[in-house]
Amino acid sequence: MTPPDPPPLTVVHPGEGRTGDLGAIGVQFKLWGHDTGGALSVVEHPFPVGALVPPHLHSFEDEFSIVLEGEIGFRSGDREVVLGAGGYITKPRGEYHAMWNAGSVPARMIEIISPAGFEHFFREVSELIGDPETAAVRGPALADRYGLRFAEPDWLAGVIERYGLGTT
């Protein structure tokens, strides 16, 4: 009996990967679902000073984040933490969470998404971002298709004020 062929090897060197603009933050695609048999995808997100990813909920996937540079604040449910380089956090599906640059220098993190698929939402948003009228019309349907929900919880104003978000 012949053993099955090993899966293809995917190599992404530092700085490689398609990039895009998501509005408040950027995205650099590292591993797509087709690279991992659909198990997960990996992206990097640069967070400029003052950046806020507003509260949202994922219906289909969990996210795991690793801070590479700077300080990034996370709020998931009623838990809030600021992590520096080397910090890890899980953000489970079905729970509203937000992220922001909590420091005075640009920050960067790796996002592991499981199962894969949500990386295509990032791709589609980055393709829409240059056309605000189209984004306003197609954005809600796009979010709905990917099981993404947004909210404005009571705690959001306090986070914005404490960290001076959206002011730079």
Coordinates of C-alpha atoms in Angstrom, one line a residue:
M1 CA 0.0 0.0 0.0
T2 CA 1.4 3.4 -1.0
P3 CA 1.1 6.2 1.5
P4 CA -0.9 9.3 0.3
D5 CA 1.0 12.2 -1.1
P6 CA 1.8 14.8 1.6
P7 CA -0.1 18.1 1.4
P8 CA 1.5 20.9 -0.5
L9 CA 4.0 23.0 1.3
T10 CA 3.2 26.7 1.6
V11 CA 6.0 29.1 2.3
V12 CA 5.4 32.8 3.1
H13 CA 8.5 34.8 3.7
P14 CA 8.6 37.8 6.1
G15 CA 6.9 40.7 4.4
E16 CA 5.2 38.6 1.8
G17 CA 1.5 38.2 1.2
R18 CA -1.2 40.3 -0.5
T19 CA -2.1 43.4 1.4
G20 CA -5.3 45.4 1.8
D21 CA -6.9 48.3 3.5
L22 CA -9.9 47.5 5.9
G23 CA -10.5 51.1 6.9
A24 CA -9.3 51.5 10.5
I25 CA -6.6 48.8 10.1
G26 CA -4.8 47.0 7.3
V27 CA -4.5 43.3 6.4
Q28 CA -1.7 41.2 5.0
F29 CA -2.8 37.7 3.9
K30 CA -0.4 34.9 5.0
L31 CA -2.2 31.6 4.8
W32 CA -5.5 31.1 2.9
G33 CA -8.0 28.3 3.6
H34 CA -6.8 26.5 0.5
D35 CA -3.3 26.3 2.0
T36 CA -4.6 24.5 5.1
G37 CA -7.4 22.2 3.8
G38 CA -9.9 24.7 5.3
A39 CA -8.7 24.2 8.8
L40 CA -7.6 27.8 9.4
S41 CA -6.4 31.0 7.8
V42 CA -3.7 33.5 9.0
V43 CA -3.6 37.2 8.4
E44 CA -1.5 40.0 9.9
H45 CA -3.2 43.3 10.9
P46 CA -1.3 46.6 11.3
F47 CA -3.0 48.9 13.8
P48 CA -2.1 52.6 13.3
V49 CA -2.2 54.8 16.4
G50 CA -5.8 55.6 17.3
A51 CA -7.2 52.6 15.4
L52 CA -10.4 50.9 16.6
V53 CA -12.0 47.7 15.2
P54 CA -15.6 48.2 16.4
P55 CA -17.5 45.6 18.4
H56 CA -18.6 42.7 16.3
L57 CA -19.5 39.1 16.6
H58 CA -18.5 36.1 14.4
S59 CA -21.1 33.4 13.8
F60 CA -19.0 30.8 12.1
E61 CA -15.4 31.1 13.3
D62 CA -13.1 31.6 16.3
E63 CA -10.2 34.0 16.3
F64 CA -6.8 33.7 18.0
S65 CA -4.6 36.7 18.1
I66 CA -0.9 37.2 18.8
V67 CA 0.5 40.7 19.4
L68 CA 3.7 41.2 17.5
E69 CA 4.5 44.9 18.1
G70 CA 3.1 47.7 20.2
E71 CA 0.1 47.4 22.5
I72 CA -3.4 46.2 21.4
G73 CA -6.4 46.4 23.6
F74 CA -9.1 43.7 23.5
R75 CA -12.6 43.5 24.8
S76 CA -14.6 40.3 24.5
G77 CA -17.8 40.1 26.4
D78 CA -17.2 41.7 29.8
R79 CA -13.4 41.0 29.8
E80 CA -10.9 43.7 28.8
V81 CA -7.1 43.4 28.5
V82 CA -4.2 45.2 26.9
L83 CA -1.5 43.0 25.5
G84 CA 2.1 43.8 24.4
A85 CA 4.3 42.0 22.0
G86 CA 4.2 38.2 22.7
G87 CA 0.7 38.3 24.2
Y88 CA -2.0 35.8 23.0
I89 CA -5.8 36.0 23.3
T90 CA -8.7 33.9 22.1
K91 CA -11.9 35.5 20.8
P92 CA -14.7 32.9 20.6
R93 CA -17.4 32.9 18.0
G94 CA -20.8 34.1 19.3
E95 CA -19.3 36.8 21.6
Y96 CA -19.0 40.5 20.8
H97 CA -15.4 41.7 20.8
A98 CA -13.4 44.8 19.8
M99 CA -9.7 45.6 19.3
W100 CA -7.8 48.9 19.4
N101 CA -4.3 50.3 19.4
A102 CA -3.8 51.0 23.1
G103 CA -0.4 52.7 22.8
S104 CA 1.3 55.6 21.2
V105 CA 3.1 53.7 18.4
P106 CA 1.9 51.6 15.6
A107 CA 1.0 48.0 16.6
R108 CA 0.7 44.7 14.7
M109 CA -0.8 41.3 15.4
I110 CA -1.3 37.9 13.8
E111 CA -4.9 36.7 13.5
I112 CA -5.5 32.9 13.2
I113 CA -9.1 32.2 12.0
S114 CA -10.6 28.8 12.5
P115 CA -12.1 27.4 10.4
A116 CA -10.9 29.2 7.4
G117 CA -13.2 31.3 5.2
F118 CA -13.4 34.7 6.9
E119 CA -10.1 35.8 5.1
H120 CA -12.3 36.2 2.1
F121 CA -14.4 38.8 3.9
F122 CA -11.2 40.8 4.5
R123 CA -10.4 40.4 0.8
E124 CA -13.8 41.6 -0.3
V125 CA -13.8 44.5 2.1
S126 CA -10.4 45.6 0.9
E127 CA -11.7 45.5 -2.7
L128 CA -14.7 47.7 -1.7
I129 CA -13.0 50.2 0.5
G130 CA -11.9 52.5 -2.3
D131 CA -15.6 53.1 -3.3
P132 CA -17.6 54.4 -0.3
E133 CA -20.9 54.4 -2.2
T134 CA -20.6 50.8 -3.2
A135 CA -19.3 49.8 0.2
A136 CA -22.4 51.4 1.9
V137 CA -24.7 49.5 -0.4
R138 CA -22.9 46.1 -0.4
G139 CA -21.4 46.2 3.1
P140 CA -24.4 45.0 5.1
A141 CA -25.1 42.1 2.8
L142 CA -21.4 41.2 2.8
A143 CA -21.3 41.2 6.6
D144 CA -24.5 39.1 6.7
R145 CA -23.1 36.5 4.3
Y146 CA -20.1 36.0 6.5
G147 CA -22.2 35.8 9.7
L148 CA -20.8 39.1 11.1
R149 CA -22.9 41.2 13.4
F150 CA -22.1 44.7 14.8
A151 CA -23.2 46.4 18.0
E152 CA -22.5 49.5 20.0
P153 CA -22.4 48.4 23.6
D154 CA -22.4 50.8 26.6
W155 CA -18.7 50.3 27.3
L156 CA -17.5 51.4 23.9
A157 CA -17.6 55.2 24.7
G158 CA -15.4 54.6 27.7
V159 CA -12.8 52.7 25.6
I160 CA -12.8 55.4 23.0
E161 CA -12.2 58.1 25.6
R162 CA -9.6 56.2 27.7
Y163 CA -7.4 55.5 24.6
G164 CA -8.1 58.6 22.5
L165 CA -9.3 56.4 19.6
G166 CA -10.2 57.9 16.3
T167 CA -8.6 61.2 17.2
T168 CA -5.3 60.7 15.3

